[in-house]
Tab-separated table of C-alpha atoms in Angstrom:
chain	number	residue	atom	x	y	z
A	12	MET	CA	11.877	-7.574	-0.240
A	13	PHE	CA	10.734	-3.970	-0.560
A	14	ILE	CA	11.554	-1.703	2.379
A	15	PHE	CA	9.940	1.736	2.425
A	16	GLY	CA	10.786	4.416	4.971
A	17	HIS	CA	13.840	2.831	6.617
A	18	ARG	CA	16.582	5.260	7.572
A	19	PHE	CA	19.296	3.228	5.765
A	20	ILE	CA	17.467	2.802	2.473
A	21	ASP	CA	16.415	5.430	-0.034
A	22	SER	CA	12.861	4.763	-1.115
A	23	VAL	CA	9.882	6.488	-2.597
A	24	ASN	CA	7.261	8.018	-0.363
A	25	PHE	CA	3.561	7.274	-0.454
A	26	TYR	CA	1.215	10.281	-0.398
A	27	HIS	CA	-1.902	9.906	1.729
A	28	THR	CA	-4.630	11.952	0.073
A	29	GLN	CA	-8.182	12.741	1.083
A	30	ASN	CA	-9.551	13.732	-2.327
A	31	ILE	CA	-8.781	13.873	-6.023
A	32	ASP	CA	-7.729	17.541	-5.881
A	33	ALA	CA	-5.004	16.674	-3.348
A	34	ILE	CA	-3.351	14.419	-5.926
A	35	ASP	CA	-2.318	17.595	-7.776
A	36	ASN	CA	-0.203	18.525	-4.720
A	37	THR	CA	1.934	15.379	-4.987
A	38	PRO	CA	5.116	15.001	-7.053
A	39	SER	CA	4.747	13.458	-10.498
A	40	ASN	CA	5.052	9.669	-10.548
A	41	SER	CA	3.928	9.525	-6.909
A	42	THR	CA	2.269	6.564	-5.293
A	43	ILE	CA	-1.029	7.636	-3.758
A	44	TYR	CA	-1.992	5.975	-0.470
A	45	LEU	CA	-5.463	5.672	1.004
A	46	ASP	CA	-7.380	3.326	3.218
A	47	PHE	CA	-9.965	1.157	1.532
A	48	SER	CA	-13.405	2.634	1.963
A	49	GLU	CA	-16.443	2.944	-0.220
A	50	ASP	CA	-16.030	6.702	0.263
A	51	ASN	CA	-12.641	6.485	-1.486
A	52	LEU	CA	-13.819	4.598	-4.570
A	53	ASP	CA	-13.842	7.795	-6.638
A	54	ILE	CA	-10.157	8.390	-5.830
A	55	ILE	CA	-9.292	4.738	-6.530
A	56	LYS	CA	-11.070	4.827	-9.893
A	57	TYR	CA	-9.460	8.182	-10.740
A	58	CYS	CA	-6.000	6.754	-10.055
A	59	ARG	CA	-6.718	3.694	-12.153
A	60	ALA	CA	-8.103	5.739	-15.066
A	61	ASN	CA	-5.072	8.039	-14.977
A	62	GLU	CA	-2.515	5.250	-14.458
A	63	ILE	CA	-1.422	6.643	-11.084
A	64	SER	CA	0.329	4.179	-8.791
A	65	LEU	CA	-1.939	3.356	-5.861
A	66	ALA	CA	-1.347	1.831	-2.436
A	67	VAL	CA	-4.447	0.761	-0.524
A	68	GLY	CA	-4.589	-0.028	3.184
A	69	VAL	CA	-6.955	-2.895	3.994
A	70	GLU	CA	-8.292	-4.414	7.202
A	71	ASP	CA	-9.603	-7.793	6.058
A	72	ILE	CA	-9.596	-10.379	3.264
A	73	ARG	CA	-12.627	-8.917	1.515
A	74	GLU	CA	-10.940	-5.513	1.250
A	75	LEU	CA	-7.718	-7.225	0.123
A	76	ILE	CA	-9.527	-8.807	-2.813
A	77	TYR	CA	-11.297	-5.544	-3.676
A	78	ALA	CA	-8.004	-3.624	-3.629
A	79	SER	CA	-6.422	-6.107	-6.019
A	80	SER	CA	-9.429	-6.079	-8.333
A	81	LEU	CA	-9.421	-2.273	-8.362
A	82	GLY	CA	-5.830	-2.179	-9.601
A	83	ALA	CA	-3.787	-1.296	-6.511
A	84	SER	CA	-0.016	-1.524	-7.025
A	85	PHE	CA	0.548	-2.086	-3.306
A	86	ILE	CA	-1.788	-3.440	-0.646
A	87	LEU	CA	-0.903	-2.544	2.943
A	88	VAL	CA	-1.927	-4.935	5.714
A	89	GLN	CA	-1.315	-5.279	9.434
A	90	LYS	CA	1.100	-7.998	10.546
A	91	GLU	CA	-1.727	-10.257	11.758
A	92	LEU	CA	-3.103	-10.474	8.200
A	93	ALA	CA	0.263	-10.826	6.420
A	94	SER	CA	0.522	-14.605	6.101
A	95	THR	CA	-3.057	-15.037	4.905
A	96	ALA	CA	-2.756	-12.075	2.529
A	97	MET	CA	0.383	-13.549	0.954
A	98	ARG	CA	-1.256	-16.955	0.461
A	99	ILE	CA	-4.239	-15.342	-1.254
A	100	ALA	CA	-2.045	-13.039	-3.360
A	101	ASN	CA	0.086	-15.972	-4.514
A	102	ASN	CA	-2.900	-18.245	-5.111
A	103	TYR	CA	-4.733	-15.673	-7.232
A	104	LEU	CA	-1.578	-14.217	-8.811
A	105	PHE	CA	-2.188	-10.653	-7.653
A	106	ASP	CA	-0.257	-7.993	-9.550
A	107	ALA	CA	-0.156	-5.957	-6.332
A	108	LYS	CA	2.659	-6.304	-3.809
A	109	ILE	CA	1.696	-7.006	-0.195
A	110	LEU	CA	3.301	-4.602	2.284
A	111	VAL	CA	3.094	-4.769	6.061
A	112	HIS	CA	2.985	-1.687	8.299
A	113	ILE	CA	5.829	-1.877	10.821
A	114	GLU	CA	7.186	0.400	13.526
A	115	ASP	CA	10.397	-1.421	14.452
A	116	GLU	CA	13.129	-2.764	12.181
A	117	ASP	CA	13.268	-5.941	14.284
A	118	GLU	CA	10.012	-6.942	12.564
A	119	ILE	CA	11.701	-7.182	9.151
A	120	GLU	CA	13.244	-10.613	9.779
A	121	GLU	CA	9.971	-12.207	10.885
A	122	LEU	CA	8.139	-10.821	7.866
A	123	ALA	CA	10.894	-11.902	5.477
A	124	ILE	CA	10.545	-15.451	6.815
A	125	LEU	CA	6.785	-15.243	6.195
A	126	GLY	CA	7.559	-14.282	2.609
A	127	VAL	CA	5.820	-10.910	2.470
A	128	ASP	CA	6.666	-8.714	-0.496
A	129	GLY	CA	7.760	-5.794	1.649
A	130	VAL	CA	7.436	-3.587	4.698
A	131	ILE	CA	6.603	0.060	5.172
A	132	PHE	CA	7.430	2.339	8.079
A	133	SER	CA	5.007	5.150	8.872
A	134	THR	CA	7.691	7.675	7.877
A	135	ALA	CA	7.189	6.639	4.237
A	136	ILE	CA	3.572	7.840	4.248
A	137	ILE	CA	3.239	11.589	3.837
A	138	LYS	CA	-0.118	13.196	4.538
A	139	THR	CA	-1.043	15.780	1.905
A	140	ASN	CA	-3.206	18.822	2.375
A	141	SER	CA	-6.188	19.182	0.104
């Protein structure tokens, strides 16, 4: 199980960007994070074309499938969507790992039992300036 942003575990950060230019302000080999939106398709396609690791936050199954099809390395979902997202990811053999946003480490056990690929605390997502 991947755990990003926990105080005990060293992990990479995800860089939340608002535009392509902001990607230049992130460390090399960064994972770029953004929420799925039609407005962000240019950034998603840019990351894919330039082989930049991408994490996409989704709100529903449709966006989950889009994120996978667009080449996301990680797909971030809320806990309520986790079980369904994992079933779909396993059924369709997604390359992306399913991560669940959490605020409390007590949630890790429940999500491990559900079989999610990993969890991410908000401290692992760094907002970049454009």
